[in-house]
Amino acid sequence: MRRRTYLKATGTALLGLAAAGTAAADSDERRGVYRPGGPWPGSEQAYNLDAFHTNEELAAELRRIDRRSDRISLQEIGESAGLGEPIWEVTVGDGDTSVHLINQIHGDEPIGTEVTLELIRDLALGNSGRVETLLDGLSFTIVPRVNPDGAMFEYDVDDDGSAEWIGRRTNTQAWRPGDSKYEPYYHYAVPDDAPPGYDMNRDFNVALDADAIGSQDGTWTDGRYYDVEYEGYTLRSSGLMLAPEVRAVAASALRAAPDYAITHHHQGRYLYPDSGDGNRPPKQTIMSVMPAYGPVYRERSPFDDPEAPVEDVVDPFIDAETSERSLQLNVLVERALGERGESVFDSVTRYGYYPLWGSYLDTVCPRTGAAGLLYEVTGQTDDRGQQGFGQMVQATKEGFAATFEAMADGSIADVNAEEYWDIPLTGDPLSNPHGVDVPTR
Ligand SMILES: [Zn+2]
């Protein structure tokens, strides 16, 4: 019984809209019903979290690598709000191109952390020509796990009196009157009888500086949403940088002054459009990718509305050249996985972009001039439909490899950005075939 309630609450949270409760409950009724012949697991099948590093194991492994290598620098750049766990930052490489990479800002989205740990190990200890190229061409600033509290979140899912380790999206920080004029929309409890916390990918602010927010010309709408006037535009639903984790990441991004900003996530389960026929079931998309781009591509944006203010459709602060580099990044990922031929990997889709003014990508990219890439692999640890941990790891690894190698050897400049528009948009959600068209990022 609790499990069911829990899934319902998660669904609502993933939709990112408190007001979507009805739609989420509605889709919950249909969970498990819509399974068009796919080889997909049912709703009871969850990740075995033993495959993932606990905070303690992550710290031990980072320290071990740091001891054995003189190439990396390991720093504690902050502490999580709930458990007081370290937020780690690794810097490595001496190239001219700066890459900022963050993982697991949503605690139930751990695969980027696992793959990044392997990347760090390679860069710190590897001796291949490939590693040498990466170290010579790139300077990495990496936050392996932004949300240690969400990552380790435990809840008594089956109501047996003891909590299970499931992970969750938000951190575990309380909101107190005085923290802000109103409680922000992105502070909520999942499950609804657990302590609330922040969705930290809504807590960023384009100032990237918590102290500067007080001097902003901001207004609250509906007592939940903080809108900021910034350089002649109204940035709706901006974040307040109330989470210490977010402040640490923002400071890290400013120090890195990245040419590329990359963030790894998980999403729900979606079909690959126009796949399958009478004989074969449709494919599930293994991963969606999303750039951040500016007005140069406005008319091609899937959410363009000529009547809407530009900042609702695209990022007005991202110039044409940076927008193009962002598309090139996304093309590299799709191409790398597509080159494996007809397989589960040949199913990368495009996550339709529009700005989310409290997110990492839509604040770091405009502030630092970075080209952006967001990965969304399939399935969160606390939602249903977890399958193929190895496949998600592999897809992420190949995406990372293709992009980093092309940045390091300069071949990214030869990628035809136009190919981005040929990547199909993500198809229907499997858990909600009747479609609630809202983001999970
Ligand atoms: Zn996420």
PDB file of N, CA and C and ligand atoms in Angstrom, residues 14 104-109 169 199 201-202 263-267 374-376 380 440-441, ligand 1:
ATOM      1  N   LEU A  14       8.015  14.188 -10.159  1.00  0.00           N
ATOM      2  CA  LEU A  14       8.741  14.128 -11.415  1.00  0.00           C
ATOM      3  C   LEU A  14       8.125  15.054 -12.442  1.00  0.00           C
ATOM      4  N   GLN A 104      24.375  13.592 -10.518  1.00  0.00           N
ATOM      5  CA  GLN A 104      23.507  13.201  -9.396  1.00  0.00           C
ATOM      6  C   GLN A 104      23.060  14.389  -8.551  1.00  0.00           C
ATOM      7  N   ILE A 105      22.673  15.456  -9.222  1.00  0.00           N
ATOM      8  CA  ILE A 105      22.034  16.558  -8.486  1.00  0.00           C
ATOM      9  C   ILE A 105      20.669  16.082  -7.997  1.00  0.00           C
ATOM     10  N   HIS A 106      20.096  15.121  -8.709  1.00  0.00           N
ATOM     11  CA  HIS A 106      18.926  14.380  -8.230  1.00  0.00           C
ATOM     12  C   HIS A 106      19.431  13.061  -7.643  1.00  0.00           C
ATOM     13  N   GLY A 107      19.156  12.856  -6.368  1.00  0.00           N
ATOM     14  CA  GLY A 107      19.773  11.746  -5.647  1.00  0.00           C
ATOM     15  C   GLY A 107      19.436  10.377  -6.193  1.00  0.00           C
ATOM     16  N   ASP A 108      18.310  10.261  -6.877  1.00  0.00           N
ATOM     17  CA  ASP A 108      17.890   8.957  -7.409  1.00  0.00           C
ATOM     18  C   ASP A 108      18.391   8.743  -8.838  1.00  0.00           C
ATOM     19  N   GLU A 109      19.429   9.491  -9.234  1.00  0.00           N
ATOM     20  CA  GLU A 109      19.956   9.406 -10.596  1.00  0.00           C
ATOM     21  C   GLU A 109      21.477   9.178 -10.569  1.00  0.00           C
ATOM     22  N   ARG A 169      14.929  12.274  -5.317  1.00  0.00           N
ATOM     23  CA  ARG A 169      15.298  13.423  -6.146  1.00  0.00           C
ATOM     24  C   ARG A 169      15.864  14.598  -5.333  1.00  0.00           C
ATOM     25  N   ASP A 199      14.391  20.400  -4.731  1.00  0.00           N
ATOM     26  CA  ASP A 199      14.836  19.945  -6.043  1.00  0.00           C
ATOM     27  C   ASP A 199      15.937  20.924  -6.450  1.00  0.00           C
ATOM     28  N   ASN A 201      17.936  21.159  -8.872  1.00  0.00           N
ATOM     29  CA  ASN A 201      18.061  21.632 -10.255  1.00  0.00           C
ATOM     30  C   ASN A 201      16.989  22.670 -10.581  1.00  0.00           C
ATOM     31  N   ARG A 202      16.403  23.248  -9.523  1.00  0.00           N
ATOM     32  CA  ARG A 202      15.517  24.402  -9.646  1.00  0.00           C
ATOM     33  C   ARG A 202      16.022  25.553  -8.769  1.00  0.00           C
ATOM     34  N   THR A 263      25.734  18.000 -17.543  1.00  0.00           N
ATOM     35  CA  THR A 263      25.034  17.500 -16.362  1.00  0.00           C
ATOM     36  C   THR A 263      24.321  16.205 -16.724  1.00  0.00           C
ATOM     37  N   HIS A 264      24.462  15.222 -15.849  1.00  0.00           N
ATOM     38  CA  HIS A 264      23.926  13.891 -16.140  1.00  0.00           C
ATOM     39  C   HIS A 264      22.693  13.606 -15.288  1.00  0.00           C
ATOM     40  N   HIS A 265      21.635  13.134 -15.933  1.00  0.00           N
ATOM     41  CA  HIS A 265      20.367  12.830 -15.252  1.00  0.00           C
ATOM     42  C   HIS A 265      19.794  11.497 -15.707  1.00  0.00           C
ATOM     43  N   HIS A 266      18.711  11.116 -15.029  1.00  0.00           N
ATOM     44  CA  HIS A 266      17.887   9.995 -15.488  1.00  0.00           C
ATOM     45  C   HIS A 266      16.493  10.552 -15.770  1.00  0.00           C
ATOM     46  N   GLN A 267      15.736   9.872 -16.601  1.00  0.00           N
ATOM     47  CA  GLN A 267      14.358  10.275 -16.862  1.00  0.00           C
ATOM     48  C   GLN A 267      13.452   9.057 -16.725  1.00  0.00           C
ATOM     49  N   LEU A 374      22.810  18.131 -21.529  1.00  0.00           N
ATOM     50  CA  LEU A 374      22.174  17.390 -20.457  1.00  0.00           C
ATOM     51  C   LEU A 374      21.879  15.980 -20.951  1.00  0.00           C
ATOM     52  N   TYR A 375      22.339  15.007 -20.187  1.00  0.00           N
ATOM     53  CA  TYR A 375      22.020  13.604 -20.472  1.00  0.00           C
ATOM     54  C   TYR A 375      20.821  13.196 -19.647  1.00  0.00           C
ATOM     55  N   GLU A 376      19.941  12.421 -20.249  1.00  0.00           N
ATOM     56  CA  GLU A 376      18.844  11.797 -19.498  1.00  0.00           C
ATOM     57  C   GLU A 376      18.832  10.320 -19.861  1.00  0.00           C
ATOM     58  N   GLN A 380      14.740   6.262 -12.864  1.00  0.00           N
ATOM     59  CA  GLN A 380      15.267   6.669 -11.560  1.00  0.00           C
ATOM     60  C   GLN A 380      15.226   5.493 -10.585  1.00  0.00           C
ATOM     61  N   THR A 440      11.189  16.317 -16.903  1.00  0.00           N
ATOM     62  CA  THR A 440      11.679  15.668 -15.686  1.00  0.00           C
ATOM     63  C   THR A 440      13.067  16.154 -15.333  1.00  0.00           C
ATOM     64  N   ARG A 441      13.720  16.862 -16.208  1.00  0.00           N
ATOM     65  CA  ARG A 441      15.137  17.197 -16.009  1.00  0.00           C
ATOM     66  C   ARG A 441      15.434  17.905 -14.714  1.00  0.00           C
TER      67      ARG A 441
HETATM   68 ZN    ZN B   1      17.484  14.721 -12.942  1.00  0.00          ZN
END
